[in-house]
Amino acid sequence: MGRDEGDRARSTTGGDDVARRNRATYDRIAETFREWTSDPAFSEPWIEALVRRVGRGARVADLGCGPGRDSIALQARGVATVSMDFSLGMLRAGLADFEGPRVQGDLRWLPFAADAFAGAWVNASLLHLEPDDVDVALGEIARILRPGGWLSTSVKGGTGDEWEDTRYGEPRWFHYWSEAEFDARLERAGFEIHDAEYDEVRSQPWILRQARLRP
Ligand SMILES: C[S@@+](CC[C@H](N)C(=O)[O-])C[C@H]1O[C@@H](n2cnc3c(N)ncnc32)[C@H](O)[C@@H]1O
């Protein structure tokens, strides 16, 4: 293992049990998740904004992609998209819908080279990481983006954390964020926030952000 890899491995913060249980849940619920979340309407304005910013032909990583609904939308707009998730079940669930490329990987230790992407689409996946691990993941996202690259992300608003099992009948761990707390972590990781929305239309609020890695 090279020095950088060793440093990154040591910098993860012990959310491994949470990660393993979440991954096992997503492996089990993948097909249902794909069926129930196939409508891209919620993501579309943010996808449009990201594509405008990175430009057609740019490389974007869809991190915590699930079955890949948003990867399809990005690809359809001419963006060279790589989809990544740590749940093999979720990656497989999208096989019939689009070819790929897709890779298995962890948000806290991204399997990509430095400066490889103009954009990162990270929709509803950081919400499964403990706050210290979100810092690790944001550091990793900053590493794989080129200077001036764009991050589009969303997490759930609120306070505290929980194992939630009502929606799919299987436990998923969530951390609920305040806007100030989430924004502070984005800024600490080197991002400047350009678009911000607190969406209370649905049953639970969502914090949506588009941010640029300071050049
Ligand atoms: C709520 S789903 C969102 C999926 C997709 N982004 C979407 O918007 O439909 C959360 C996804 O994050 C993935 N995930 C959770 N923790 C992860 C981690 N540490 N590394 C990689 N993927 C992770 C899960 O496997 C799951 O596919």
Short mmCIF file of C-alpha atoms and ligand atoms in Angstrom, two decimals:
data_model
loop_
_atom_site.label_atom_id
_atom_site.label_comp_id
_atom_site.label_asym_id
_atom_site.label_seq_id
_atom_site.Cartn_x
_atom_site.Cartn_y
_atom_site.Cartn_z
CA MET A 1 0.00 0.00 0.00
CA GLY A 2 1.43 3.41 -0.94
CA ARG A 3 1.75 6.24 1.57
CA ASP A 4 -1.35 8.10 0.32
CA GLU A 5 -3.53 5.01 0.47
CA GLY A 6 -2.32 4.25 3.99
CA ASP A 7 -3.06 7.79 5.13
CA ARG A 8 -6.54 7.64 3.69
CA ALA A 9 -7.26 4.25 5.21
CA ARG A 10 -6.26 5.55 8.63
CA SER A 11 -8.34 8.68 8.22
CA THR A 12 -11.67 6.79 8.11
CA THR A 13 -13.39 7.10 11.43
CA GLY A 14 -14.99 3.83 12.39
CA GLY A 15 -18.37 4.04 10.70
CA ASP A 16 -17.66 0.58 9.27
CA ASP A 17 -20.43 -1.17 11.13
CA VAL A 18 -22.96 1.41 9.94
CA ALA A 19 -21.59 1.07 6.41
CA ARG A 20 -21.77 -2.73 6.40
CA ARG A 21 -25.35 -2.81 7.65
CA ASN A 22 -26.46 -0.12 5.19
CA ARG A 23 -24.82 -1.99 2.33
CA ALA A 24 -26.50 -5.28 3.32
CA THR A 25 -29.85 -3.48 3.40
CA TYR A 26 -29.32 -1.92 -0.03
CA ASP A 27 -28.28 -5.29 -1.44
CA ARG A 28 -31.62 -6.69 -0.24
CA ILE A 29 -33.93 -3.82 -1.24
CA ALA A 30 -32.26 -2.93 -4.55
CA GLU A 31 -35.05 -4.02 -6.91
CA THR A 32 -37.77 -2.36 -4.82
CA PHE A 33 -35.66 0.81 -4.54
CA ARG A 34 -35.26 0.90 -8.32
CA GLU A 35 -39.02 0.55 -8.86
CA TRP A 36 -40.01 3.12 -6.24
CA THR A 37 -37.48 5.81 -7.15
CA SER A 38 -37.47 5.63 -10.94
CA ASP A 39 -38.97 9.13 -11.43
CA PRO A 40 -36.10 11.55 -12.17
CA ALA A 41 -38.28 14.68 -11.76
CA PHE A 42 -36.87 15.66 -8.36
CA SER A 43 -33.26 15.57 -9.57
CA GLU A 44 -33.71 17.09 -13.00
CA PRO A 45 -33.27 20.84 -12.34
CA TRP A 46 -30.08 20.09 -10.41
CA ILE A 47 -28.79 17.78 -13.12
CA GLU A 48 -29.48 20.49 -15.73
CA ALA A 49 -27.57 23.03 -13.63
CA LEU A 50 -24.60 20.67 -13.17
CA VAL A 51 -24.46 19.88 -16.91
CA ARG A 52 -24.57 23.61 -17.75
CA ARG A 53 -21.63 24.16 -15.43
CA VAL A 54 -19.36 21.28 -16.44
CA GLY A 55 -20.31 21.29 -20.15
CA ARG A 56 -21.19 18.44 -22.51
CA GLY A 57 -18.46 15.82 -22.83
CA ALA A 58 -17.12 16.51 -19.34
CA ARG A 59 -16.49 13.64 -16.93
CA VAL A 60 -18.83 13.34 -13.96
CA ALA A 61 -18.83 10.73 -11.16
CA ASP A 62 -22.23 9.65 -9.79
CA LEU A 63 -21.23 8.63 -6.25
CA GLY A 64 -23.61 6.45 -4.25
CA CYS A 65 -25.45 6.08 -7.54
CA GLY A 66 -27.85 3.30 -6.53
CA PRO A 67 -29.36 1.63 -9.61
CA GLY A 68 -28.28 4.66 -11.65
CA ARG A 69 -31.40 6.70 -12.43
CA ASP A 70 -29.40 9.95 -12.39
CA SER A 71 -26.45 8.45 -14.27
CA ILE A 72 -28.87 7.80 -17.14
CA ALA A 73 -30.08 11.41 -17.04
CA LEU A 74 -26.51 12.72 -17.01
CA GLN A 75 -25.47 10.46 -19.90
CA ALA A 76 -28.56 11.52 -21.89
CA ARG A 77 -27.32 15.12 -21.62
CA GLY A 78 -23.95 14.28 -23.13
CA VAL A 79 -21.93 13.98 -19.94
CA ALA A 80 -19.37 11.14 -19.65
CA THR A 81 -20.63 9.53 -16.45
CA VAL A 82 -19.07 6.88 -14.21
CA SER A 83 -21.45 5.38 -11.64
CA MET A 84 -20.15 4.19 -8.26
CA ASP A 85 -21.83 2.54 -5.30
CA PHE A 86 -20.69 0.15 -2.57
CA SER A 87 -23.77 -2.06 -2.90
CA LEU A 88 -23.37 -4.67 -5.61
CA GLY A 89 -27.13 -5.27 -5.44
CA MET A 90 -27.83 -1.64 -6.30
CA LEU A 91 -25.27 -1.65 -9.13
CA ARG A 92 -26.80 -4.84 -10.54
CA ALA A 93 -30.36 -3.53 -10.26
CA GLY A 94 -29.57 -0.90 -12.89
CA LEU A 95 -28.04 -3.28 -15.43
CA ALA A 96 -31.17 -3.60 -17.53
CA ASP A 97 -31.60 0.18 -17.72
CA PHE A 98 -28.12 1.24 -18.82
CA GLU A 99 -24.81 -0.27 -19.75
CA GLY A 100 -22.44 1.64 -17.50
CA PRO A 101 -19.61 2.21 -16.82
CA ARG A 102 -20.16 1.41 -13.16
CA VAL A 103 -17.78 0.46 -10.36
CA GLN A 104 -18.08 -0.73 -6.80
CA GLY A 105 -16.47 1.61 -4.29
CA ASP A 106 -16.83 3.40 -0.97
CA LEU A 107 -17.51 7.12 -0.67
CA ARG A 108 -14.81 7.31 2.01
CA TRP A 109 -12.12 5.87 -0.24
CA LEU A 110 -12.87 6.65 -3.85
CA PRO A 111 -11.35 4.34 -6.49
CA PHE A 112 -10.46 7.21 -8.84
CA ALA A 113 -7.36 9.22 -9.65
CA ALA A 114 -6.82 12.79 -8.45
CA ASP A 115 -8.25 15.56 -10.69
CA ALA A 116 -10.10 12.97 -12.81
CA PHE A 117 -13.54 14.65 -12.94
CA ALA A 118 -15.13 18.00 -13.75
CA GLY A 119 -18.16 17.16 -11.64
CA ALA A 120 -19.46 14.92 -8.86
CA TRP A 121 -23.16 14.06 -8.50
CA VAL A 122 -23.70 12.84 -4.93
CA ASN A 123 -27.44 12.56 -4.44
CA ALA A 124 -28.88 11.19 -1.20
CA SER A 125 -25.82 9.11 -0.31
CA LEU A 126 -23.73 11.21 2.11
CA LEU A 127 -26.76 11.05 4.44
CA HIS A 128 -25.76 7.47 5.30
CA LEU A 129 -22.34 8.51 6.64
CA GLU A 130 -21.49 9.65 10.14
CA PRO A 131 -20.42 13.32 10.20
CA ASP A 132 -16.69 12.55 10.58
CA ASP A 133 -16.93 10.18 7.62
CA VAL A 134 -18.69 12.91 5.61
CA ASP A 135 -15.54 14.98 6.12
CA VAL A 136 -13.46 12.08 4.81
CA ALA A 137 -15.79 11.63 1.82
CA LEU A 138 -15.80 15.36 1.00
CA GLY A 139 -11.99 15.30 1.13
CA GLU A 140 -12.03 12.39 -1.30
CA ILE A 141 -14.49 14.18 -3.62
CA ALA A 142 -12.25 17.28 -3.56
CA ARG A 143 -9.28 15.03 -4.44
CA ILE A 144 -10.91 13.49 -7.54
CA LEU A 145 -12.31 16.82 -8.82
CA ARG A 146 -10.08 19.06 -10.81
CA PRO A 147 -9.62 22.57 -9.35
CA GLY A 148 -12.77 24.56 -10.12
CA GLY A 149 -14.80 21.34 -10.46
CA TRP A 150 -18.43 21.13 -9.36
CA LEU A 151 -20.18 19.13 -6.65
CA SER A 152 -23.96 18.65 -6.61
CA THR A 153 -25.23 16.97 -3.47
CA SER A 154 -28.26 16.46 -1.24
CA VAL A 155 -28.79 15.23 2.32
CA LYS A 156 -31.82 15.14 4.62
CA GLY A 157 -32.53 18.07 6.96
CA GLY A 158 -33.29 17.69 10.65
CA THR A 159 -31.43 16.71 13.82
CA GLY A 160 -29.83 13.55 15.16
CA ASP A 161 -29.56 10.14 13.53
CA GLU A 162 -31.49 6.90 13.47
CA TRP A 163 -31.84 3.41 12.08
CA GLU A 164 -34.97 3.84 9.95
CA ASP A 165 -36.82 0.74 8.74
CA THR A 166 -40.35 1.87 7.93
CA ARG A 167 -39.98 2.71 4.23
CA TYR A 168 -38.41 -0.54 3.00
CA GLY A 169 -38.86 -2.80 6.05
CA GLU A 170 -35.05 -3.01 6.42
CA PRO A 171 -32.75 -0.84 8.57
CA ARG A 172 -30.97 2.09 6.99
CA TRP A 173 -28.89 4.51 9.11
CA PHE A 174 -29.42 8.23 8.47
CA HIS A 175 -27.85 11.38 9.83
CA TYR A 176 -30.11 14.45 9.62
CA TRP A 177 -28.32 17.73 9.00
CA SER A 178 -28.79 21.40 9.79
CA GLU A 179 -27.98 23.62 6.83
CA ALA A 180 -25.32 25.52 8.80
CA GLU A 181 -23.57 22.33 9.90
CA PHE A 182 -23.57 20.79 6.42
CA ASP A 183 -22.43 24.03 4.75
CA ALA A 184 -19.58 24.42 7.23
CA ARG A 185 -18.29 20.96 6.28
CA LEU A 186 -18.55 21.75 2.55
CA GLU A 187 -16.62 24.96 3.06
CA ARG A 188 -13.98 23.27 5.21
CA ALA A 189 -13.42 20.72 2.44
CA GLY A 190 -12.66 23.57 0.00
CA PHE A 191 -16.04 24.15 -1.65
CA GLU A 192 -17.79 27.46 -2.21
CA ILE A 193 -21.57 27.15 -2.34
CA HIS A 194 -23.30 28.58 -5.41
CA ASP A 195 -26.85 27.15 -5.26
CA ALA A 196 -28.68 26.31 -2.05
CA GLU A 197 -32.20 25.05 -1.47
CA TYR A 198 -34.06 23.78 1.58
CA ASP A 199 -36.87 21.71 0.10
CA GLU A 200 -39.77 21.15 2.51
CA VAL A 201 -42.28 20.06 -0.10
CA ARG A 202 -41.95 16.37 0.66
CA SER A 203 -42.54 14.52 3.92
CA GLN A 204 -39.00 15.26 5.13
CA PRO A 205 -36.89 18.30 4.27
CA TRP A 206 -33.94 18.02 1.90
CA ILE A 207 -30.83 20.18 1.81
CA LEU A 208 -29.62 20.60 -1.78
CA ARG A 209 -26.32 22.24 -2.67
CA GLN A 210 -24.26 22.93 -5.79
CA ALA A 211 -20.74 24.01 -4.91
CA ARG A 212 -17.47 24.71 -6.67
CA LEU A 213 -14.08 23.43 -5.56
CA ARG A 214 -11.97 26.52 -5.00
CA PRO A 215 -9.35 26.64 -7.77
C1 LIG B 1 -30.85 6.65 -0.84
S1 LIG B 1 -29.81 5.76 -1.95
C2 LIG B 1 -29.58 6.97 -3.25
C3 LIG B 1 -29.21 6.34 -4.57
C4 LIG B 1 -29.11 7.32 -5.74
N1 LIG B 1 -28.07 8.30 -5.57
C5 LIG B 1 -30.44 7.99 -5.96
O1 LIG B 1 -30.51 9.23 -5.83
O2 LIG B 1 -31.40 7.27 -6.28
C6 LIG B 1 -28.24 5.77 -1.12
C7 LIG B 1 -27.14 5.06 -1.87
O3 LIG B 1 -25.90 5.32 -1.25
C8 LIG B 1 -25.13 4.14 -1.23
N2 LIG B 1 -24.13 4.26 -0.15
C9 LIG B 1 -24.37 4.42 1.16
N3 LIG B 1 -23.21 4.51 1.84
C10 LIG B 1 -22.21 4.38 0.91
C11 LIG B 1 -20.79 4.37 0.98
N4 LIG B 1 -20.15 4.50 2.13
N5 LIG B 1 -20.11 4.25 -0.17
C12 LIG B 1 -20.74 4.10 -1.37
N6 LIG B 1 -22.08 4.08 -1.50
C13 LIG B 1 -22.82 4.23 -0.37
C14 LIG B 1 -26.16 3.04 -1.02
O4 LIG B 1 -25.69 1.76 -1.40
C15 LIG B 1 -27.31 3.54 -1.88
O5 LIG B 1 -27.22 3.06 -3.19
#
